[in-house]
């Protein structure tokens, strides 16, 4: 194989005395022996010298693969998901009608009536007023049955169980009632929280840390 120009052949007369090859063989035909040369970097068609990986690095990788590190913080996916919030602008006088329309749309889209809880901050919903006329026990029996939309005042909303959709009707009442309704609704809503009312008032309540 011809030598490359970068690797000059060293003629025998330039070399020192040869030692007798191992195994008792005698060298009958002298041949050129290249002298020492620095290792060349790898090139296309000619791999360079193999560089062994330091044992410390290999041990570090093996140890890291065999021994997982300490568990990190819980992934966000494992944490309870916050409900989606939808705001429907309405005046205090029109918030109840806006809520009824929102409930009708939910039922028309396939939501079961038992999936919906409605919380009012001012005047009670006519359905709640009608059911309460039969007594408190009958009213909460409707809630426990869980087969129909349930309407509750903000003052008693904390007794209501969680439902997939909670609608808050900001139709008057003190700021404390709106704050209570929004706080309870956020904790009870599984998938969707709808707030019907004056956006400025709602945002002021939310900005207060609700």
Coordinates of C-alpha atoms in Angstrom, one line a residue:
X1 CA 0.0 0.0 0.0
X2 CA 1.7 3.3 -1.0
X3 CA 2.4 5.7 1.8
X4 CA 0.8 9.1 1.8
X5 CA 3.0 12.2 1.3
X6 CA 2.4 13.0 5.0
X7 CA 4.1 9.8 6.1
X8 CA 7.6 9.7 4.5
X9 CA 9.3 6.3 4.2
X10 CA 12.4 5.8 6.3
X11 CA 15.0 3.8 4.5
X12 CA 16.8 1.0 6.2
X13 CA 20.2 2.7 6.2
X14 CA 18.7 5.5 8.4
X15 CA 17.5 3.0 11.0
X16 CA 19.5 1.6 13.8
X17 CA 20.3 -2.1 14.2
X18 CA 17.3 -4.4 14.1
X19 CA 16.6 -6.9 16.8
X20 CA 16.0 -10.5 16.0
X21 CA 12.2 -11.0 15.6
X22 CA 10.5 -13.0 18.3
X23 CA 10.0 -16.7 17.8
X24 CA 13.5 -17.4 16.4
X25 CA 12.6 -16.0 12.9
X26 CA 15.3 -14.2 11.0
X27 CA 14.4 -11.2 8.9
X28 CA 15.6 -12.2 5.5
X29 CA 14.3 -9.2 3.7
X30 CA 14.8 -5.8 5.2
X31 CA 11.7 -3.7 5.2
X32 CA 11.1 0.0 6.1
X33 CA 9.8 0.6 9.6
X34 CA 8.0 3.9 10.0
X35 CA 9.2 6.0 12.9
X36 CA 7.0 7.5 15.6
X37 CA 4.5 10.1 14.5
X38 CA 1.8 12.1 16.2
X39 CA -1.7 10.7 16.2
X40 CA -3.6 12.2 13.3
X41 CA -7.2 13.4 13.7
X42 CA -9.9 11.3 12.1
X43 CA -10.4 11.9 8.4
X44 CA -12.9 10.6 5.9
X45 CA -11.7 7.1 4.9
X46 CA -9.1 6.9 7.6
X47 CA -10.3 6.6 11.2
X48 CA -7.9 8.1 13.8
X49 CA -6.7 6.3 16.9
X50 CA -9.3 5.1 19.3
X51 CA -9.5 7.2 22.4
X52 CA -10.6 5.2 25.4
X53 CA -13.4 6.7 27.5
X54 CA -12.2 7.6 31.0
X55 CA -13.5 5.1 33.5
X56 CA -14.8 7.8 35.8
X57 CA -17.2 9.1 33.1
X58 CA -18.4 5.6 32.2
X59 CA -19.0 4.8 35.9
X60 CA -20.9 8.1 36.3
X61 CA -23.3 7.3 33.4
X62 CA -23.8 3.7 34.6
X63 CA -24.5 4.8 38.1
X64 CA -26.9 7.5 36.9
X65 CA -28.8 4.9 34.8
X66 CA -28.9 2.3 37.5
X67 CA -29.8 4.6 40.4
X68 CA -32.6 7.2 39.7
X69 CA -32.3 10.5 41.5
X70 CA -34.6 11.6 44.3
X71 CA -38.2 12.2 43.1
X72 CA -38.9 15.8 42.1
X73 CA -42.0 17.8 42.7
X74 CA -45.4 16.3 41.6
X75 CA -46.1 16.9 38.0
X76 CA -48.8 19.5 37.2
X77 CA -50.9 16.8 35.6
X78 CA -51.4 15.2 39.0
X79 CA -52.7 18.4 40.6
X80 CA -56.5 19.1 40.5
X81 CA -57.3 21.0 37.4
X82 CA -58.9 24.4 37.7
X83 CA -62.3 24.9 36.1
X84 CA -62.6 27.0 32.9
X85 CA -64.1 30.4 33.7
X86 CA -66.6 32.1 31.4
X87 CA -67.9 35.6 32.1
X88 CA -71.3 36.7 30.8
X89 CA -71.7 40.5 31.1
X90 CA -75.0 41.5 32.6
X91 CA -76.6 44.1 34.8
X92 CA -77.7 43.1 38.3
X93 CA -81.3 43.2 37.0
X94 CA -80.5 41.1 34.0
X95 CA -78.0 38.6 35.5
X96 CA -80.7 36.1 36.4
X97 CA -82.1 36.0 32.9
X98 CA -78.5 35.6 31.5
X99 CA -78.0 32.7 33.9
X100 CA -81.2 31.0 32.8
X101 CA -80.1 31.3 29.2
X102 CA -76.7 29.9 30.0
X103 CA -78.3 26.9 31.8
X104 CA -80.6 26.3 28.8
X105 CA -77.6 26.3 26.5
X106 CA -75.9 23.8 28.7
X107 CA -78.8 21.4 28.8
X108 CA -79.3 21.8 25.0
X109 CA -75.7 20.9 24.5
X110 CA -76.1 17.6 26.3
X111 CA -75.3 18.5 29.9
X112 CA -77.3 16.5 32.4
X113 CA -79.5 18.7 34.8
X114 CA -77.8 17.2 37.8
X115 CA -74.4 18.5 36.5
X116 CA -75.4 22.2 37.1
X117 CA -75.4 24.3 40.3
X118 CA -76.6 27.9 40.3
X119 CA -75.6 30.3 43.0
X120 CA -77.3 33.7 43.4
X121 CA -75.8 36.7 45.4
X122 CA -79.0 38.7 45.6
X123 CA -82.7 37.8 45.1
X124 CA -83.1 33.9 45.2
X125 CA -84.0 32.2 42.0
X126 CA -87.8 31.5 41.6
X127 CA -87.1 27.8 41.7
X128 CA -85.3 28.0 45.0
X129 CA -88.0 30.2 46.5
X130 CA -90.7 27.7 45.4
X131 CA -88.8 24.7 46.8
X132 CA -88.1 26.4 50.1
X133 CA -91.8 27.0 50.5
X134 CA -92.1 23.3 51.2
X135 CA -89.5 23.5 54.0
X136 CA -85.7 23.3 54.3
X137 CA -85.6 19.5 54.4
X138 CA -87.5 19.1 51.2
X139 CA -85.3 21.7 49.5
X140 CA -82.1 19.9 50.4
X141 CA -83.6 16.6 49.5
X142 CA -83.8 17.9 46.0
X143 CA -80.1 18.7 46.2
X144 CA -79.2 15.2 47.5
X145 CA -81.2 13.6 44.7
X146 CA -78.8 15.2 42.2
X147 CA -81.1 14.7 39.3
X148 CA -82.0 18.4 38.5
X149 CA -80.4 21.8 38.3
X150 CA -80.0 23.1 41.9
X151 CA -80.3 26.8 42.8
X152 CA -78.8 28.0 46.1
X153 CA -78.3 31.4 47.8
X154 CA -74.7 32.4 48.4
X155 CA -75.3 32.2 52.2
X156 CA -75.9 28.5 52.0
X157 CA -74.0 27.5 48.9
X158 CA -71.2 26.0 51.0
X159 CA -73.6 23.1 51.8
X160 CA -73.9 22.2 48.1
X161 CA -71.8 19.4 46.7
X162 CA -69.4 19.8 43.8
X163 CA -70.9 19.7 40.3
X164 CA -69.4 19.8 36.8
X165 CA -70.7 23.3 36.1
X166 CA -71.4 26.1 38.5
X167 CA -73.1 29.3 37.5
X168 CA -72.8 32.4 39.7
X169 CA -75.5 35.0 39.4
X170 CA -74.2 38.4 40.7
X171 CA -77.7 39.9 40.9
X172 CA -77.2 42.3 43.8
X173 CA -76.4 41.7 47.4
X174 CA -73.4 42.9 49.4
X175 CA -69.8 42.5 48.3
X176 CA -69.4 39.8 50.9
X177 CA -72.1 37.7 49.2
X178 CA -70.4 38.0 45.8
X179 CA -67.0 37.1 47.3
X180 CA -68.5 34.1 49.0
X181 CA -70.4 32.9 45.9
X182 CA -67.3 33.2 43.7
X183 CA -65.1 31.4 46.3
X184 CA -67.5 28.5 46.8
X185 CA -68.2 28.3 43.1
X186 CA -64.5 28.0 42.2
X187 CA -64.1 25.2 44.7
X188 CA -67.2 23.3 43.6
X189 CA -66.9 23.6 39.8
X190 CA -65.4 20.5 38.3
X191 CA -65.1 21.7 34.6
X192 CA -66.8 25.0 34.0
X193 CA -67.5 28.1 36.1
X194 CA -69.9 30.7 34.5
X195 CA -70.2 34.1 36.1
X196 CA -73.1 36.4 35.1
X197 CA -73.0 40.0 36.2
X198 CA -71.2 43.4 36.0
X199 CA -67.6 42.7 34.8
X200 CA -66.3 45.7 36.8
X201 CA -67.8 44.4 40.0
X202 CA -66.7 40.9 39.4
X203 CA -63.2 41.9 38.6
X204 CA -63.0 44.0 41.8
X205 CA -64.1 41.0 43.8
X206 CA -61.6 38.8 42.1
X207 CA -58.9 41.4 42.6
X208 CA -59.5 41.3 46.3
X209 CA -58.1 37.8 46.4
X210 CA -61.1 35.6 45.8

